[in-house]
PDB file of C-alpha atoms in Angstrom:
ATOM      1  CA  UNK J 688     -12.370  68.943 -19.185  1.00 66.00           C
ATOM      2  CA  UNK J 689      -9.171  67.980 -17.552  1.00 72.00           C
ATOM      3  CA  UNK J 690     -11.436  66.046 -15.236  1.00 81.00           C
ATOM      4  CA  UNK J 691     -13.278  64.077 -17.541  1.00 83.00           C
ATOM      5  CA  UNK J 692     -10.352  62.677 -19.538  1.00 83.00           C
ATOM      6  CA  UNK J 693      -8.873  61.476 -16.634  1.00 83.00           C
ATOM      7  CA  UNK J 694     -12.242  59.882 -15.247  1.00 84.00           C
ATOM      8  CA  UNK J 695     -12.278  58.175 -18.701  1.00 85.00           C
ATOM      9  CA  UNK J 696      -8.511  57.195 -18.482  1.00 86.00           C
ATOM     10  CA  UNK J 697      -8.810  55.699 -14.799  1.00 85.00           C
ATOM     11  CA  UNK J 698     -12.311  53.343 -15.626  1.00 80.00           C
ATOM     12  CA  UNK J 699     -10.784  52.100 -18.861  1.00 82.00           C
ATOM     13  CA  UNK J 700      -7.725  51.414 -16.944  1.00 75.00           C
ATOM     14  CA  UNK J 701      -9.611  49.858 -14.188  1.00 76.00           C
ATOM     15  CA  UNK J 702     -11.391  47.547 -17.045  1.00 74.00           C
ATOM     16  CA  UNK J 703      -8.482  46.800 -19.029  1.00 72.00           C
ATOM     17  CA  UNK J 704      -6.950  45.567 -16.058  1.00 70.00           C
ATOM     18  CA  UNK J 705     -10.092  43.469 -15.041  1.00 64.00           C
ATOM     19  CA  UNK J 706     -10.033  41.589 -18.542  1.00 67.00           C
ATOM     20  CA  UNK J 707      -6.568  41.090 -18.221  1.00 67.00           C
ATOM     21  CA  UNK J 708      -6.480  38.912 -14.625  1.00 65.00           C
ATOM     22  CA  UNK J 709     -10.162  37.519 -15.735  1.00 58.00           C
ATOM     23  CA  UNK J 710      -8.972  33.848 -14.582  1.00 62.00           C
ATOM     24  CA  UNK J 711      -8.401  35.086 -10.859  1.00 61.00           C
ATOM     25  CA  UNK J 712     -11.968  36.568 -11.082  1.00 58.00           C
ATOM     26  CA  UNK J 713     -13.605  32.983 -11.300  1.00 64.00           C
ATOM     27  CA  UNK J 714     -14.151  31.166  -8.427  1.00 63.00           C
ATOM     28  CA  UNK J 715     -11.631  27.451  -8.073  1.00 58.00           C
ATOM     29  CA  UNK J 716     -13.384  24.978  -8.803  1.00 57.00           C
ATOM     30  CA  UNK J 717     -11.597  22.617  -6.032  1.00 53.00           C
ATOM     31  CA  UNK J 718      -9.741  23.698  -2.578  1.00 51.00           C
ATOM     32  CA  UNK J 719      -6.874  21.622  -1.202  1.00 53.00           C
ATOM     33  CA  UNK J 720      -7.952  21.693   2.551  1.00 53.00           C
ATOM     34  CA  UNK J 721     -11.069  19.751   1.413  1.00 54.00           C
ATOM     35  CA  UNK J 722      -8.823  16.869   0.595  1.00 55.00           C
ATOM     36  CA  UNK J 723      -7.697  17.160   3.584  1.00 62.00           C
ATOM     37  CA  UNK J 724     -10.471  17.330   5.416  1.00 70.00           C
ATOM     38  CA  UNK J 725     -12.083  14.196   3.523  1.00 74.00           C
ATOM     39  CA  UNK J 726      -8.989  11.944   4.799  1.00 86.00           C
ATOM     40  CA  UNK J 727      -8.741  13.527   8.026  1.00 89.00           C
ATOM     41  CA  UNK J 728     -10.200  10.196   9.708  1.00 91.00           C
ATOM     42  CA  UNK J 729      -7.953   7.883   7.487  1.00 92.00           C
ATOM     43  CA  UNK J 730      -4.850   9.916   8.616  1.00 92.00           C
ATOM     44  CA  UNK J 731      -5.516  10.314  11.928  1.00 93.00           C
ATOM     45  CA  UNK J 732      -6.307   5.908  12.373  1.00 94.00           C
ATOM     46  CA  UNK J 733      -2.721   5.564  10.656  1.00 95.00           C
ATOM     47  CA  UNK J 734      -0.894   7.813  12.440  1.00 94.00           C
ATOM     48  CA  UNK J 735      -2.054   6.747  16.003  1.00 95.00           C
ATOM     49  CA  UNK J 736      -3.280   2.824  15.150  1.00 95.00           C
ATOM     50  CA  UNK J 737      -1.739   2.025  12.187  1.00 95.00           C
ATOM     51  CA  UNK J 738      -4.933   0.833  10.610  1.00 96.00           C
ATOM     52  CA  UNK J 739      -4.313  -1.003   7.508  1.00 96.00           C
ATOM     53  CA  UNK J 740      -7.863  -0.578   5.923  1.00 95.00           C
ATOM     54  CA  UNK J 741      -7.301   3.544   6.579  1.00 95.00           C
ATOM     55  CA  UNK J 742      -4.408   2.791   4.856  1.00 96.00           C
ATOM     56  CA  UNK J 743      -5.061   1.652   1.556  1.00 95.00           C
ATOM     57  CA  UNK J 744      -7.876   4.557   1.095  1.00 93.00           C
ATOM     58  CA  UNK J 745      -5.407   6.942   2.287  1.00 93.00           C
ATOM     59  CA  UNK J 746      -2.641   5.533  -0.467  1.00 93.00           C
ATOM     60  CA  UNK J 747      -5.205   5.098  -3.162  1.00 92.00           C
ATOM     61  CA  UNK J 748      -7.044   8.321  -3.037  1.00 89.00           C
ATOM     62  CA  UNK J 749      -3.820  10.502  -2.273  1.00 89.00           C
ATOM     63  CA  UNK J 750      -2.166   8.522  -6.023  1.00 89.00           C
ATOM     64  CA  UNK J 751      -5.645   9.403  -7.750  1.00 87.00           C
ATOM     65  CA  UNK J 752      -6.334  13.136  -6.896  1.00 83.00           C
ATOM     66  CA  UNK J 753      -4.579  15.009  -9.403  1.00 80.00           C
ATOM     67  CA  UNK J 754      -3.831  18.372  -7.394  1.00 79.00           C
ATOM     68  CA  UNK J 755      -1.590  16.230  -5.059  1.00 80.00           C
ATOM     69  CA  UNK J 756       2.058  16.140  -5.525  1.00 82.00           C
ATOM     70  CA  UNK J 757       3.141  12.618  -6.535  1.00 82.00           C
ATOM     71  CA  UNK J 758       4.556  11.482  -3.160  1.00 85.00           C
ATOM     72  CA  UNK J 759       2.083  12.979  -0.792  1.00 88.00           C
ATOM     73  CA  UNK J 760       1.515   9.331   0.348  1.00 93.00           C
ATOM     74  CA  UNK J 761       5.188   8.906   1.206  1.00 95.00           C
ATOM     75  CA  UNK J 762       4.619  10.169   5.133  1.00 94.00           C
ATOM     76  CA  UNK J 763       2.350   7.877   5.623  1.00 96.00           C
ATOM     77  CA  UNK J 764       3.730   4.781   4.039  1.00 96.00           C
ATOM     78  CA  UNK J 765       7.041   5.402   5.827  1.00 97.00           C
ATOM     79  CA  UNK J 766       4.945   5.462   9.286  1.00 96.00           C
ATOM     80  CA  UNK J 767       2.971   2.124   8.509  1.00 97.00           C
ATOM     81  CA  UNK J 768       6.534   0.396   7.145  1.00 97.00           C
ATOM     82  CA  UNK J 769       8.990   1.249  10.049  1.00 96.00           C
ATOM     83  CA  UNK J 770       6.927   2.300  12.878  1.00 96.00           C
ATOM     84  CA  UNK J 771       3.633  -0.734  11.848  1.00 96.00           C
ATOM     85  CA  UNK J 772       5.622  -3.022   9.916  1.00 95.00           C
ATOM     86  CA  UNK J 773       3.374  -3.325   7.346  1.00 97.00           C
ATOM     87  CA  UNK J 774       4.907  -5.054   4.634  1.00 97.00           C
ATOM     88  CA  UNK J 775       3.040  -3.526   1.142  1.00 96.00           C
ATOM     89  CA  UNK J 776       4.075  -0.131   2.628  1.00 97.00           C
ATOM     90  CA  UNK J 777       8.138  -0.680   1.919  1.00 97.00           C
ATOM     91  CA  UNK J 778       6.913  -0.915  -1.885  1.00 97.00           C
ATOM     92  CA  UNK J 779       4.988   2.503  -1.115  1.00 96.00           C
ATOM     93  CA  UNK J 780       7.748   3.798   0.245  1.00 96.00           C
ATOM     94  CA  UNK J 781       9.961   2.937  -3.251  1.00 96.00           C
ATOM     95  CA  UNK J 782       7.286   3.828  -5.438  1.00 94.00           C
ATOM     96  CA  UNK J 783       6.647   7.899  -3.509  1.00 95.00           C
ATOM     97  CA  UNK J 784      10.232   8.114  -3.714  1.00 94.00           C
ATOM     98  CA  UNK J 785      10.856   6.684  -7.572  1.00 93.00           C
ATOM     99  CA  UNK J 786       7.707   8.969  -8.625  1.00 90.00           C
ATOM    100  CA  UNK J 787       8.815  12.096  -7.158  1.00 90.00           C
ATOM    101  CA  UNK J 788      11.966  12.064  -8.636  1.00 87.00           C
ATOM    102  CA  UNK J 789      10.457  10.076 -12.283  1.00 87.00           C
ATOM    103  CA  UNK J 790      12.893   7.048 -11.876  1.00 87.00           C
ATOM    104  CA  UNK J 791      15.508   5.979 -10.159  1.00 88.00           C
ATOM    105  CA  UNK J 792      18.194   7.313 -11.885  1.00 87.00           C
ATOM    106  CA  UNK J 793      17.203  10.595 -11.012  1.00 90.00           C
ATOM    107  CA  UNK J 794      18.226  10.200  -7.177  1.00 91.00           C
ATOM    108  CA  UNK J 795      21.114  11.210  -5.017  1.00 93.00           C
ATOM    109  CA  UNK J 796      22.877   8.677  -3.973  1.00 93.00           C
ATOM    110  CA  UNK J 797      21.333   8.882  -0.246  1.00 94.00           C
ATOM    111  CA  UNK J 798      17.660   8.669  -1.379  1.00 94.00           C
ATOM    112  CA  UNK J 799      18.218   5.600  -3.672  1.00 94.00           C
ATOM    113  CA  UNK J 800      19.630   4.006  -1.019  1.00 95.00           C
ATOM    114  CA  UNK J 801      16.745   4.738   1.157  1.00 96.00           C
ATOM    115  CA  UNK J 802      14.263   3.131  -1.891  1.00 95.00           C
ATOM    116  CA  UNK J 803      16.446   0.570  -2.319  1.00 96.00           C
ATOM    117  CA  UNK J 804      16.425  -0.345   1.173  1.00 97.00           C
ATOM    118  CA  UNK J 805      12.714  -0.419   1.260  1.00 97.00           C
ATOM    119  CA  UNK J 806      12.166  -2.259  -1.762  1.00 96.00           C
ATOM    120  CA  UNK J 807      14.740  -5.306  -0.576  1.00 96.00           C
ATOM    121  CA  UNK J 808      13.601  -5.122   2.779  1.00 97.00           C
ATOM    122  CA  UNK J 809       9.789  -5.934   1.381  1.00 97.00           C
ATOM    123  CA  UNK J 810      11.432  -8.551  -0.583  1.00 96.00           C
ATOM    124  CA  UNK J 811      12.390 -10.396   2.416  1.00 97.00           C
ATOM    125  CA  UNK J 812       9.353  -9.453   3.565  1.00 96.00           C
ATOM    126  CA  UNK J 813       7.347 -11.688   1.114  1.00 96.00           C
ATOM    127  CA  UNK J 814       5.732  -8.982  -1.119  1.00 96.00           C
ATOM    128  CA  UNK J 815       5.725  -9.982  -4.361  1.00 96.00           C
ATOM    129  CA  UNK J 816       5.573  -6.468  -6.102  1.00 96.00           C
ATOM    130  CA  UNK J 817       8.973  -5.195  -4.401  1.00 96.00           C
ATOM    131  CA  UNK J 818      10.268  -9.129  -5.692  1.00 96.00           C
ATOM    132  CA  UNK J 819       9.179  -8.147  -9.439  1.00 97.00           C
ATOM    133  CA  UNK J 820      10.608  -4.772  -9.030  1.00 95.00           C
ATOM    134  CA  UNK J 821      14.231  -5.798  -7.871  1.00 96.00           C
ATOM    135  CA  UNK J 822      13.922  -8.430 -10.658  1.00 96.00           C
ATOM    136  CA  UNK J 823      12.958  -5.462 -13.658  1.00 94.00           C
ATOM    137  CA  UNK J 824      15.772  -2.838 -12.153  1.00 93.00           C
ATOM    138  CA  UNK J 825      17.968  -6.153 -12.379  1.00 92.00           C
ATOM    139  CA  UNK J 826      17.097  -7.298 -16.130  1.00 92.00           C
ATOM    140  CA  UNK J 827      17.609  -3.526 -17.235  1.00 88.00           C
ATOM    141  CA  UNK J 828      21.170  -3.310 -15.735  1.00 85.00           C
ATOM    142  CA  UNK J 829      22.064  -6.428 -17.645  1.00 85.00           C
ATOM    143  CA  UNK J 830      20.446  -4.899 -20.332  1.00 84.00           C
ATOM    144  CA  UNK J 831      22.355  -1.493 -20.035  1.00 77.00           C
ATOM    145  CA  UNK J 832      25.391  -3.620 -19.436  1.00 75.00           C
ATOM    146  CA  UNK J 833      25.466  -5.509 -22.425  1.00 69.00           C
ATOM    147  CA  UNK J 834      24.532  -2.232 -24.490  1.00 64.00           C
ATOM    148  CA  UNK J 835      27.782  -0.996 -23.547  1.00 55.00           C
ATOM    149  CA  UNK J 836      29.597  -3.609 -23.935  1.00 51.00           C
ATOM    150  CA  UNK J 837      27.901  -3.582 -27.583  1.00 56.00           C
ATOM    151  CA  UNK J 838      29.193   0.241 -27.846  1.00 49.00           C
ATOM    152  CA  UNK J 839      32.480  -1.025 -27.439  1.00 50.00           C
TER     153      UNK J 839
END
């Protein structure tokens, strides 16, 4: 009798517990090393070329894919900006490290230099985004300025 009660306590245990962890029962739906494998060929022309068309799939499809962190692509845009001098990478650079830490004023002192110091040196560069950038963080100091000012 003893036997049977505990038979019955260890199956409904078992199947209590396999209701309760039902999610890790299904099989994922996506696995990370495929990304990886789809850019392998893209990675490996920017690391060892610097291949500007590898590039831009490599950015765009690494700021697309959900399941990646938000500055996966920053690697790879600091490789093609100091090491390829390619000049839209310096406003990759700024934007991996802005997006990571949601804004600017979220960053130690160190890193916002480092995004700062990307995003001017694409200025001089000629790119127009890191231009329009400087000029927005500009106009919202002035703004925040004269807000205090106001408070006062």
């Amino acid at each position: 009798m003893k036997n049977k009660y505990l038979v019955i306590i260890i199956v409904s245990c078992f199947l209590l517990g396999l209701l309760w962890n039902w999610d890790n029962l299904r099989p994922r739906d996506y696995c990370r090393y495929a990304v990886d494998a789809n850019l392998y060929k893209e990675k490996k022309a920017v690391n060892e070329k610097g291949d500007t068309a590898a590039y831009k799939i490599l950015v765009d499809s690494m700021r697309t894919d959900k399941r990646l962190s938000k500055g996966s692509y920053f690697y790879y845009s600091f490789i093609m900006a100091t090491i390829y001098e390619y000049v839209p990478a310096n406003f990759d650079v700024y934007c991996a490290l802005r997006d990571v830490y949601n804004g600017l004023d979220s960053l130690d002192a160190d890193t916002k230099y480092m995004a700062m110091f990307f995003l001017k040196r694409g200025k001089e560069r000629g790119d127009s985004r890191c231009e329009k950038e400087l000029k927005q963080i500009e106009n919202d100091k002035k703004r925040l300025n004269s807000s205090h000012l106001k408070a006062f």
